[in-house]
CSV table of N, CA and C in Angstrom, one decimal:
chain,number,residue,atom,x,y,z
A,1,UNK,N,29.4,25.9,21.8
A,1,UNK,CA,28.2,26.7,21.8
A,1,UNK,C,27.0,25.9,21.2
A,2,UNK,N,25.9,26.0,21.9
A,2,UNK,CA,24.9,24.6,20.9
A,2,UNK,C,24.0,25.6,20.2
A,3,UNK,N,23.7,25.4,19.3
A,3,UNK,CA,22.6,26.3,18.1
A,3,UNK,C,21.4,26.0,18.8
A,4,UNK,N,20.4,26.8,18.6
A,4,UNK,CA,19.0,26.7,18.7
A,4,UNK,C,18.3,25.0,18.3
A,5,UNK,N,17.7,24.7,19.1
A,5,UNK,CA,17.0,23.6,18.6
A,5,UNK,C,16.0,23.3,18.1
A,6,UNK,N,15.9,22.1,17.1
A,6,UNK,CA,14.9,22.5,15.7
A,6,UNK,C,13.6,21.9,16.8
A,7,UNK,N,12.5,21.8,16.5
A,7,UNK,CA,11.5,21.1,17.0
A,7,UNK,C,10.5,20.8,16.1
A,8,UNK,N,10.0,19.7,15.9
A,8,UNK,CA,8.8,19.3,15.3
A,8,UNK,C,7.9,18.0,15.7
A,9,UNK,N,6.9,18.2,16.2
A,9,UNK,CA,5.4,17.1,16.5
A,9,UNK,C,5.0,16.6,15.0
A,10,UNK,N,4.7,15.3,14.9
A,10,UNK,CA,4.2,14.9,14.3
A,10,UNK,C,3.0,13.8,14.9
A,11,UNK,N,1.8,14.1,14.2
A,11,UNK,CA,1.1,12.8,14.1
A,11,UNK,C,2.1,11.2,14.2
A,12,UNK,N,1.9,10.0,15.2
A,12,UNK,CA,2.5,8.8,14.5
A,12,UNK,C,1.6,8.2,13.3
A,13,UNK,N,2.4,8.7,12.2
A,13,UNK,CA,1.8,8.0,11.2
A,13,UNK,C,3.3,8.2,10.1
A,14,UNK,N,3.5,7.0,9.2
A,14,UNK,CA,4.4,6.5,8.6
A,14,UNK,C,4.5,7.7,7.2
A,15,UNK,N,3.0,8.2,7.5
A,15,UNK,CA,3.2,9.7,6.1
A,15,UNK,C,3.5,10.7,6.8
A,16,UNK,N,4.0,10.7,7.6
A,16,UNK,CA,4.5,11.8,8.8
A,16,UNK,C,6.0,12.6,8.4
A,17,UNK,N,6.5,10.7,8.6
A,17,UNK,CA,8.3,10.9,8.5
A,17,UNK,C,8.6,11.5,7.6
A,18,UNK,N,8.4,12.1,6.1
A,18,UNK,CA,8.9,13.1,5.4
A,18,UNK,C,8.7,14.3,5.8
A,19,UNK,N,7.8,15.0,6.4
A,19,UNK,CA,7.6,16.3,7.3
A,19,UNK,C,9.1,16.2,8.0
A,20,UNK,N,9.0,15.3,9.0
A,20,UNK,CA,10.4,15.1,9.8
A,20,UNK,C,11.8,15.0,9.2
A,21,UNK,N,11.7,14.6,8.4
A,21,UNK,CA,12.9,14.6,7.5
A,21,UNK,C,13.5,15.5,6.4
A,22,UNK,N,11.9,16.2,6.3
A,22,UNK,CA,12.5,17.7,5.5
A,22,UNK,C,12.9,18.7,6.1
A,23,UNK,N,12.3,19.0,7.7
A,23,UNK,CA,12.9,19.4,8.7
A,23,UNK,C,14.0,19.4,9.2
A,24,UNK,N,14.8,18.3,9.1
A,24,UNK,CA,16.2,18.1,9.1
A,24,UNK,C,16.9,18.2,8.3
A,25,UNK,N,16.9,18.1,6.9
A,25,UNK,CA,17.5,18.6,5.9
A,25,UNK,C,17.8,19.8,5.8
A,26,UNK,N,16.9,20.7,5.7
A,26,UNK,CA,16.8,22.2,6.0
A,26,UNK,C,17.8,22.6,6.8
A,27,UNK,N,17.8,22.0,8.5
A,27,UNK,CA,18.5,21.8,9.2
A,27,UNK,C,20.1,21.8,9.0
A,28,UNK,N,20.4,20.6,8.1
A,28,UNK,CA,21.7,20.3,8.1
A,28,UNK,C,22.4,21.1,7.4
A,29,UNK,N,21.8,21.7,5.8
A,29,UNK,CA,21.8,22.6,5.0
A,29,UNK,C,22.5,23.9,5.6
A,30,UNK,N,21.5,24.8,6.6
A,30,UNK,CA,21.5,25.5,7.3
A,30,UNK,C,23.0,25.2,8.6
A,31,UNK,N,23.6,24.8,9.1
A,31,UNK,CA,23.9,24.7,10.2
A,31,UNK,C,25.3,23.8,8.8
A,32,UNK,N,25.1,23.9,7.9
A,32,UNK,CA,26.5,23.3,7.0
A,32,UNK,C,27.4,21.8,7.7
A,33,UNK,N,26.4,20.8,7.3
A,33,UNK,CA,27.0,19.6,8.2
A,33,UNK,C,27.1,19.2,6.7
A,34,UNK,N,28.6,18.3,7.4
A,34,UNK,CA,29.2,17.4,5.7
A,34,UNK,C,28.2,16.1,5.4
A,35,UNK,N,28.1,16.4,4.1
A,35,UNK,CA,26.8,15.5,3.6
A,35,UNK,C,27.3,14.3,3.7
A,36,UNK,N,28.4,13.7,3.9
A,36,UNK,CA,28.4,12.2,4.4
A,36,UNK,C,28.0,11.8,6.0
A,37,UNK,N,27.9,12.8,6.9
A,37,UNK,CA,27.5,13.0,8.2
A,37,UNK,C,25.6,12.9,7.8
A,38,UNK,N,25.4,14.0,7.2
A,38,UNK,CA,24.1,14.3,6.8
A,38,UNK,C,23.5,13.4,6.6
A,39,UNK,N,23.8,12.2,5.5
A,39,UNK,CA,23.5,11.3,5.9
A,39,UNK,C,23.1,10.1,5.9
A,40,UNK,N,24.4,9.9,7.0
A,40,UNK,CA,24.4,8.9,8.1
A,40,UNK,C,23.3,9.3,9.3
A,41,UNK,N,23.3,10.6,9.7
A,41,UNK,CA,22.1,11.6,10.9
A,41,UNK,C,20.5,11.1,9.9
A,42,UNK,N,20.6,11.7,8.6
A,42,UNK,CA,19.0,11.6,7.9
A,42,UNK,C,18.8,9.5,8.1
A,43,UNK,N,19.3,9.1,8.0
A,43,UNK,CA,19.3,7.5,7.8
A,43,UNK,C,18.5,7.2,9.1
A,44,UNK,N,19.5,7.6,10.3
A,44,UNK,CA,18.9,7.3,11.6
A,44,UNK,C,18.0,7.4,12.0
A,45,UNK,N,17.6,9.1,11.6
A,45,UNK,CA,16.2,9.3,12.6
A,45,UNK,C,15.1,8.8,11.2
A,46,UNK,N,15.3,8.2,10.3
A,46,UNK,CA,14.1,7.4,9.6
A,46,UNK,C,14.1,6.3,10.4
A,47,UNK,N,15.1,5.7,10.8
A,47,UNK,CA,15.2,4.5,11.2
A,47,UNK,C,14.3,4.5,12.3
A,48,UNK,N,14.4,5.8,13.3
A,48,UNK,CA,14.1,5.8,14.8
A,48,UNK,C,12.5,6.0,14.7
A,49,UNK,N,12.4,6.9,13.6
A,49,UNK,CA,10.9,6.8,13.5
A,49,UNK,C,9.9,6.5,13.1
A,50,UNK,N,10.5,5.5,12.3
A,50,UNK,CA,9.9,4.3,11.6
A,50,UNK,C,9.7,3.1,12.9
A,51,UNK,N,10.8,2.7,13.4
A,51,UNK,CA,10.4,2.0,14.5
A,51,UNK,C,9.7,2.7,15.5
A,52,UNK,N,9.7,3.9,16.1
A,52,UNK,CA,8.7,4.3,17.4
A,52,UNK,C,7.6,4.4,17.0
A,53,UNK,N,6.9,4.6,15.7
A,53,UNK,CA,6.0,4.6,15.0
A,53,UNK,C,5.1,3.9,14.8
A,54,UNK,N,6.0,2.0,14.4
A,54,UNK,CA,5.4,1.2,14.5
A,54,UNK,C,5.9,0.2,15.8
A,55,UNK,N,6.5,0.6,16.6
A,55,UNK,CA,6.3,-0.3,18.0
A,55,UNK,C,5.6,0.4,19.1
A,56,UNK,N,5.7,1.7,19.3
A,56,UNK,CA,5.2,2.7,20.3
A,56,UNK,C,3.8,2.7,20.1
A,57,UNK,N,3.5,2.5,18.8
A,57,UNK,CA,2.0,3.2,19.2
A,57,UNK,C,0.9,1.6,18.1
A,58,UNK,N,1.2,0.7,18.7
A,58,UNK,CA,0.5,-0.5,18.0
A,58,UNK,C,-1.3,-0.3,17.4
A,59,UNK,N,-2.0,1.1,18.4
A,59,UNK,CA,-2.9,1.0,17.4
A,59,UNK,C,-3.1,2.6,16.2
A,60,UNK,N,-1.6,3.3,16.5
A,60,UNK,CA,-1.4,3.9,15.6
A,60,UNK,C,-2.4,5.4,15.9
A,61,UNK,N,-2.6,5.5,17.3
A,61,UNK,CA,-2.6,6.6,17.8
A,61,UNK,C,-1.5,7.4,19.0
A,62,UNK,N,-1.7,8.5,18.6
A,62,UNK,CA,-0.3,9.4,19.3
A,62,UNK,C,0.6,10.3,18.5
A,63,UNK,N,1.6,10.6,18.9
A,63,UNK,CA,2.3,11.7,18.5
A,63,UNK,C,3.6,11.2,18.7
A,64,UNK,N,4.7,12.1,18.1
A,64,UNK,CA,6.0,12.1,18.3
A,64,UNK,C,6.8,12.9,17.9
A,65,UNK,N,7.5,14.0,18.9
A,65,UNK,CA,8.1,14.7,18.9
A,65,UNK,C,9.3,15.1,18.7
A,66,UNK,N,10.4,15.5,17.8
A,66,UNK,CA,12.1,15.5,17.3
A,66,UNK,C,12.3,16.5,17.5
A,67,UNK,N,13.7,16.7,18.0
A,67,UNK,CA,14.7,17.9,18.6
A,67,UNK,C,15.9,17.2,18.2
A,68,UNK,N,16.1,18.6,17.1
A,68,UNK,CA,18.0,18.2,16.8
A,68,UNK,C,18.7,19.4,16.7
A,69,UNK,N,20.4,19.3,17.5
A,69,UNK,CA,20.5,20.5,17.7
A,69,UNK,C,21.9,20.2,16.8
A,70,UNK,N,22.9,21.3,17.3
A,70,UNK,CA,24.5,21.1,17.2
A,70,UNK,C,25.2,21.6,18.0
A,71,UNK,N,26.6,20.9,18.6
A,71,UNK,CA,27.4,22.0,19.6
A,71,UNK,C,28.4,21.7,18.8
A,72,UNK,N,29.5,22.0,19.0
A,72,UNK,CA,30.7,21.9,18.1
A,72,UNK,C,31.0,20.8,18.4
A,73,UNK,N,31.4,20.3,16.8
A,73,UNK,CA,31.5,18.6,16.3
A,73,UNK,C,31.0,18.2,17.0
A,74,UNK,N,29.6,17.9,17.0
A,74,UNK,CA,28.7,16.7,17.7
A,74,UNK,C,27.3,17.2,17.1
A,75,UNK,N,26.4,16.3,16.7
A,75,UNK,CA,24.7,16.9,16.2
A,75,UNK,C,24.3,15.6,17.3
A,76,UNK,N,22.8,16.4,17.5
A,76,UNK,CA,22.0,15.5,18.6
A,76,UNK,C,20.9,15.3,17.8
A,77,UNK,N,19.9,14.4,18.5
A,77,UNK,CA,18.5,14.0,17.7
A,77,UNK,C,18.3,13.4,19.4
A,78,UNK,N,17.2,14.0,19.1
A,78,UNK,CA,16.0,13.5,19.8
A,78,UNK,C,14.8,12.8,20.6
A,79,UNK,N,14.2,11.8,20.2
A,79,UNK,CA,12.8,11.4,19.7
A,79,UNK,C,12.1,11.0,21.4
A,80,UNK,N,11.1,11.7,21.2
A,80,UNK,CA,10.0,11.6,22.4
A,80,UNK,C,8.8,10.9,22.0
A,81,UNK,N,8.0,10.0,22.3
A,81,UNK,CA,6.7,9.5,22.4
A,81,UNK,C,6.5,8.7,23.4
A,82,UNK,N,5.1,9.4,23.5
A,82,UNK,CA,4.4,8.5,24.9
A,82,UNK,C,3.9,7.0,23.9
A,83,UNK,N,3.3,5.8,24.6
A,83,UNK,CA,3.4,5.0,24.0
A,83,UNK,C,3.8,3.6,24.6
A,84,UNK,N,4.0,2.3,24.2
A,84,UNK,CA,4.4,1.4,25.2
A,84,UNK,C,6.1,1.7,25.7
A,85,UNK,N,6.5,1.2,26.3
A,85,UNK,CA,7.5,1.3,26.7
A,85,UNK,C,8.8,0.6,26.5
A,86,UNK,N,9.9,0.7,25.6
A,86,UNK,CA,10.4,-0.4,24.7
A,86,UNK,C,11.8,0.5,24.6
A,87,UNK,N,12.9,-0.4,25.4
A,87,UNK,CA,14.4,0.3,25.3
A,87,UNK,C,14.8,-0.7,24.4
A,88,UNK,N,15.3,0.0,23.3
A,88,UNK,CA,15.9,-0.6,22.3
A,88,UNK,C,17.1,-1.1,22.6
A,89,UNK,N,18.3,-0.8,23.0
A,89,UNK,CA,19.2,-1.0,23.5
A,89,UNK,C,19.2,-2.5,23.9
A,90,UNK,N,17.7,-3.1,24.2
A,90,UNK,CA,17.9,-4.8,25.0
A,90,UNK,C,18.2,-5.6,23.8
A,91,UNK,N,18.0,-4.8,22.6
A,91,UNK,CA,18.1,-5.8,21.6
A,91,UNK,C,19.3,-5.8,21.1
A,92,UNK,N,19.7,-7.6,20.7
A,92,UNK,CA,20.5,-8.1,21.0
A,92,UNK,C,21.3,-7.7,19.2
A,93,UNK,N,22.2,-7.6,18.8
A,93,UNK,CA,23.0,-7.6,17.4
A,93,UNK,C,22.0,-8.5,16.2
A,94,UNK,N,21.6,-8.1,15.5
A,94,UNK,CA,21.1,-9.3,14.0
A,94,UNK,C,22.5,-10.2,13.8
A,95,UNK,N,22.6,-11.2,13.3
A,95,UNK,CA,23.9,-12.0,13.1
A,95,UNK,C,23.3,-11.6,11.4
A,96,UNK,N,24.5,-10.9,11.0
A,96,UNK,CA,24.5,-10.5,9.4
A,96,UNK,C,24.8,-11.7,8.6
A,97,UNK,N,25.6,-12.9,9.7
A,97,UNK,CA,25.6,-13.6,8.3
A,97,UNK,C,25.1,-14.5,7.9
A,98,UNK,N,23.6,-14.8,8.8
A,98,UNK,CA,22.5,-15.5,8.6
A,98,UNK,C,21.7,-14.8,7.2
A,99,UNK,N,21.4,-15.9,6.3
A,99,UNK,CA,20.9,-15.5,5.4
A,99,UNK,C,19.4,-14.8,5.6
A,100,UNK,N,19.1,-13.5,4.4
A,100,UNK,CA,17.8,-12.4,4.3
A,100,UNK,C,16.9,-13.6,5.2
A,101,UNK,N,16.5,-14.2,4.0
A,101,UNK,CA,15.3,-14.6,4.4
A,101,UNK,C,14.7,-15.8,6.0
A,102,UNK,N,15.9,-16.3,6.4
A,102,UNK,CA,15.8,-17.1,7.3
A,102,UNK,C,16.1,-16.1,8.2
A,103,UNK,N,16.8,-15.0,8.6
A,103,UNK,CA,17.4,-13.9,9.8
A,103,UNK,C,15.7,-13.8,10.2
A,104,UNK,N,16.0,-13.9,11.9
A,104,UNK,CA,15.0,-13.4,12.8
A,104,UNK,C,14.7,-12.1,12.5
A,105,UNK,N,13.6,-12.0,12.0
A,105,UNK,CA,13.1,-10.4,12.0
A,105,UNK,C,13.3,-9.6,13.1
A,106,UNK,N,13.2,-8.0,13.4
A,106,UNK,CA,13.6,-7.2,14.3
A,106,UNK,C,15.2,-6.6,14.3
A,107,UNK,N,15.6,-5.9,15.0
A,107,UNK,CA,16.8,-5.3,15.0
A,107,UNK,C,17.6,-4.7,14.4
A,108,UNK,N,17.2,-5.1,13.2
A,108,UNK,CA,18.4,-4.1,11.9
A,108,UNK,C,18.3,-2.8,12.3
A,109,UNK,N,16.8,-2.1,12.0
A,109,UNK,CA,16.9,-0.6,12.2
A,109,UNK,C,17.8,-0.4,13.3
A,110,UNK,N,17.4,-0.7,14.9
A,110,UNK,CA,18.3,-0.6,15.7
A,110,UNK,C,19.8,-0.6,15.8
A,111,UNK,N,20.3,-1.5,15.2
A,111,UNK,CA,21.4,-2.0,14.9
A,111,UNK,C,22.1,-0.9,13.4
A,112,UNK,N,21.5,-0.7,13.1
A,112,UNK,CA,21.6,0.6,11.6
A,112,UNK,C,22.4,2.1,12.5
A,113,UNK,N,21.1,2.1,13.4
A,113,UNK,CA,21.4,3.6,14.0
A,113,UNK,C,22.9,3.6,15.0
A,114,UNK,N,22.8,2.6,15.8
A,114,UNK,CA,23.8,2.3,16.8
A,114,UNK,C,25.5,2.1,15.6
A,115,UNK,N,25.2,1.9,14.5
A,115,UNK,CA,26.3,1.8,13.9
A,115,UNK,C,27.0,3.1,13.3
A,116,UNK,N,25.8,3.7,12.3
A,116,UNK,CA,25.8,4.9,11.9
A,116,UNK,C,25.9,6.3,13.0
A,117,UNK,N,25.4,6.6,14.3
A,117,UNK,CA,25.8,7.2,15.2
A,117,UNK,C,26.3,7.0,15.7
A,118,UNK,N,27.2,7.6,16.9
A,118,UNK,CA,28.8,7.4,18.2
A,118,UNK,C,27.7,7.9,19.4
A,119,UNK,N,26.5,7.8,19.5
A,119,UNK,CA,25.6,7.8,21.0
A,119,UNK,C,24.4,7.1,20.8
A,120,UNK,N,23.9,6.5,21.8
A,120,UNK,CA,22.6,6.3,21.4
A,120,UNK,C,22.4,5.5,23.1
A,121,UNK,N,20.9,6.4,23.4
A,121,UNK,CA,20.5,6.4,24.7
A,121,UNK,C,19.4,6.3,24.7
A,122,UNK,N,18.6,5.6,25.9
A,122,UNK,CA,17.0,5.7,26.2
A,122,UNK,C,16.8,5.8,27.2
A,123,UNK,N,15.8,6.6,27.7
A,123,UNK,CA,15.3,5.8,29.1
A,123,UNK,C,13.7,6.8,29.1
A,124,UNK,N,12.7,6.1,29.9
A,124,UNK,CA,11.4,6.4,29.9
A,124,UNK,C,10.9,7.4,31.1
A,125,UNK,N,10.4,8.7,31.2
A,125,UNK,CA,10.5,9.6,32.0
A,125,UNK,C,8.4,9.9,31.9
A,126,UNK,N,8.0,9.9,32.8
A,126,UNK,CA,6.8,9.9,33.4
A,126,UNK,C,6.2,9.7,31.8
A,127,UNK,N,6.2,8.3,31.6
A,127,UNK,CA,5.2,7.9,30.6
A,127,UNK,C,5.9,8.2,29.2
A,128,UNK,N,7.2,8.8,28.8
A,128,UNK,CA,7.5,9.0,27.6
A,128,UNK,C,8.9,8.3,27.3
A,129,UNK,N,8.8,7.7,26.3
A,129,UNK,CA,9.3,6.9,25.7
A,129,UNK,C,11.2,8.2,25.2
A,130,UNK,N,11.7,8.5,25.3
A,130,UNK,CA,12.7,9.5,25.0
A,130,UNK,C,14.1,8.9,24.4
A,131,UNK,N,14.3,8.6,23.5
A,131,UNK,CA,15.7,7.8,23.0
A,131,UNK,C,16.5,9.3,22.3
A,132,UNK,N,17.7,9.3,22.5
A,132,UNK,CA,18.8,10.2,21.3
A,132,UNK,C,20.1,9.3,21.0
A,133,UNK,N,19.9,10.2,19.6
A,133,UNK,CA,21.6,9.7,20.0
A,133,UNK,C,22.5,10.9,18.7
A,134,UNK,N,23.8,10.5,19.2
A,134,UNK,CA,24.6,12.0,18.3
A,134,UNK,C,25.8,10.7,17.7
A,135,UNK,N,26.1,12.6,16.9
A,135,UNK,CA,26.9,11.9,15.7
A,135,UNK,C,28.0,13.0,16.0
A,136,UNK,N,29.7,12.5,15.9
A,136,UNK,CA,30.8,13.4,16.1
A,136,UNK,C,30.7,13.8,14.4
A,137,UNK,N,31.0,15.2,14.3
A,137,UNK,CA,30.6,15.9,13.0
A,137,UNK,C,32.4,15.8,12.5
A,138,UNK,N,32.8,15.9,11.6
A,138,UNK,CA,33.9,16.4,10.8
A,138,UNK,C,33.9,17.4,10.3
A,139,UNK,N,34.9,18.2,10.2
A,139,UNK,CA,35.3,19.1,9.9
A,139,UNK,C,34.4,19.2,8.6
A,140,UNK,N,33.9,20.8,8.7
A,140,UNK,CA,33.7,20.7,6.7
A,140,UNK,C,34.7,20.8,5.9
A,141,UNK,N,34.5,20.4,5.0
A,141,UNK,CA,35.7,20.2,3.7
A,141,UNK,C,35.6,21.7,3.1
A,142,UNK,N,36.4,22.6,2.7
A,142,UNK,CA,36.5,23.9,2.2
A,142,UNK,C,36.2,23.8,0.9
A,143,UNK,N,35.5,24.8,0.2
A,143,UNK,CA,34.5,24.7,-1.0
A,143,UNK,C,36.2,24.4,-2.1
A,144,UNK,N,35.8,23.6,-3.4
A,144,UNK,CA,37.2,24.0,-4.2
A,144,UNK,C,36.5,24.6,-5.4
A,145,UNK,N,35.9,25.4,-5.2
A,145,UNK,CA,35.1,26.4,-6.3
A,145,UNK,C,36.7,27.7,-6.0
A,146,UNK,N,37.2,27.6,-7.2
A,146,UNK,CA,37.9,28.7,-7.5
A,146,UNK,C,38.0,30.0,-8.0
């Protein structure tokens, strides 16, 4: 059965993403996802909208829109913006064991989410930029308040 889905528009702007992320919290809180799930899920969609943020919208006009839901064991996320057009997925692994400072910039976030989630999809639908990806939930752990 999937719960109602949260929704929230944001401005793209980088003071945005705590709106979005208290939004999901509330969320997880509410809907009782295990806080090591929690997150790994809160991690991602910073990741995701920190990058659509700053690649989608280069002069930092536009919007961007999150939907996260739950069905049993599984949470979804969202993220919609119009914007250039950029499937993450082409990018290739960071080699982690190139050292900080010499590693090719790019890819970690990507590479972050794709680790920390078990989905992660894109594809671009009349002008909108649309990526999700889910996370298999675990069981909650039963309170040991006696």
């Amino acid at each position: 059965m999937r719960r109602s889905v949260e929704r929230i528009k944001v401005r793209a702007d980088l003071g945005e993403v705590d709106r979005v992320l208290n939004a999901l919290r509330k969320a997880l809180l509410r809907w009782k996802i295990d806080e090591e799930d929690g997150f790994k899920i809160e991690l991602s969609l910073y990741e995701i909208c920190v990058n659509v943020i700053l690649y989608a919208y280069p002069e930092r006009r536009g919007s961007l829109e999150v939907r996260f839901w739950t069905e049993p064991s599984r949470f979804h996320i969202e993220v919609r913006a119009r914007g250039a057009p950029f499937d993450p997925r082409s990018l290739a692994p960071p080699d982690l064991r190139e050292p900080i400072p010499t590693r090719k910039k790019g890819g970690l976030g990507v590479y972050l989410v794709r680790t920390l989630m078990d989905g992660f999809a894109y594809k671009r639908d009349k002008g909108v930029n649309i990526l999700t990806a889910s996370k298999s939930l675990r069981p909650r752990k039963p309170s040991s308040a006696s």
